[in-house]
Amino acid sequence: ALKEQMGENVVGGGRPDKAKIVEEWRTAHPEGTPKDCIADTGISKNTVYKWWSVGEAL
């Protein structure tokens, strides 16, 4: 909100969504474990475990 007030373009910017990265990795590696995902993506352990269960419905 602050950047918008300053007139900066904020559409489509920022960090990539970690949940999306974990979801895409799980789709590409159906037999993979959270440990494998952590090693391959470089995302922190806590973040991977946070979003890992979201994809359980896949």
C-alpha positions as CSV (number, residue, x, y, z in Angstrom):
1,A,0.0,0.0,0.0
2,L,2.8,2.4,0.8
3,K,4.6,1.8,-2.5
4,E,1.3,2.5,-4.3
5,Q,1.0,5.8,-2.5
6,M,4.5,6.7,-3.6
7,G,3.6,6.0,-7.2
8,E,5.7,2.9,-7.6
9,N,4.5,0.1,-9.9
10,V,3.9,-2.9,-7.7
11,V,1.9,-5.2,-10.0
12,G,3.5,-8.6,-10.5
13,G,6.5,-7.8,-8.4
14,G,7.9,-9.1,-5.2
15,R,9.0,-12.5,-4.1
16,P,7.8,-15.7,-5.7
17,D,5.1,-17.5,-3.7
18,K,6.8,-20.2,-1.7
19,A,3.6,-22.3,-1.5
20,K,3.4,-22.3,-5.3
21,I,7.1,-23.4,-5.5
22,V,6.5,-26.3,-3.1
23,E,3.3,-27.3,-4.9
24,E,5.1,-27.4,-8.3
25,W,8.0,-29.4,-6.8
26,R,5.6,-31.9,-5.4
27,T,3.8,-32.3,-8.7
28,A,7.1,-32.9,-10.5
29,H,8.4,-35.3,-7.8
30,P,5.4,-37.3,-6.5
31,E,7.6,-39.7,-4.5
32,G,9.7,-36.9,-3.1
33,T,10.1,-36.1,0.6
34,P,10.2,-32.7,2.3
35,K,13.9,-33.2,2.8
36,D,14.4,-33.7,-0.9
37,C,12.3,-30.5,-1.6
38,I,14.4,-28.5,0.9
39,A,17.6,-29.7,-0.8
40,D,16.4,-29.1,-4.4
41,T,14.7,-25.7,-3.9
42,G,16.8,-24.1,-1.2
43,I,13.6,-23.1,0.7
44,S,13.9,-23.1,4.5
45,K,12.8,-26.3,6.3
46,N,10.1,-24.4,8.2
47,T,8.6,-23.0,5.0
48,V,8.6,-26.3,3.2
49,Y,6.9,-28.1,6.1
50,K,4.4,-25.2,6.4
51,W,3.3,-25.6,2.8
52,W,3.8,-29.4,2.5
53,S,0.5,-30.4,4.0
54,V,-1.4,-28.0,1.8
55,G,-0.7,-30.3,-1.1
56,E,-1.9,-33.4,0.6
57,A,-5.2,-33.2,-1.3
58,L,-3.3,-33.7,-4.6
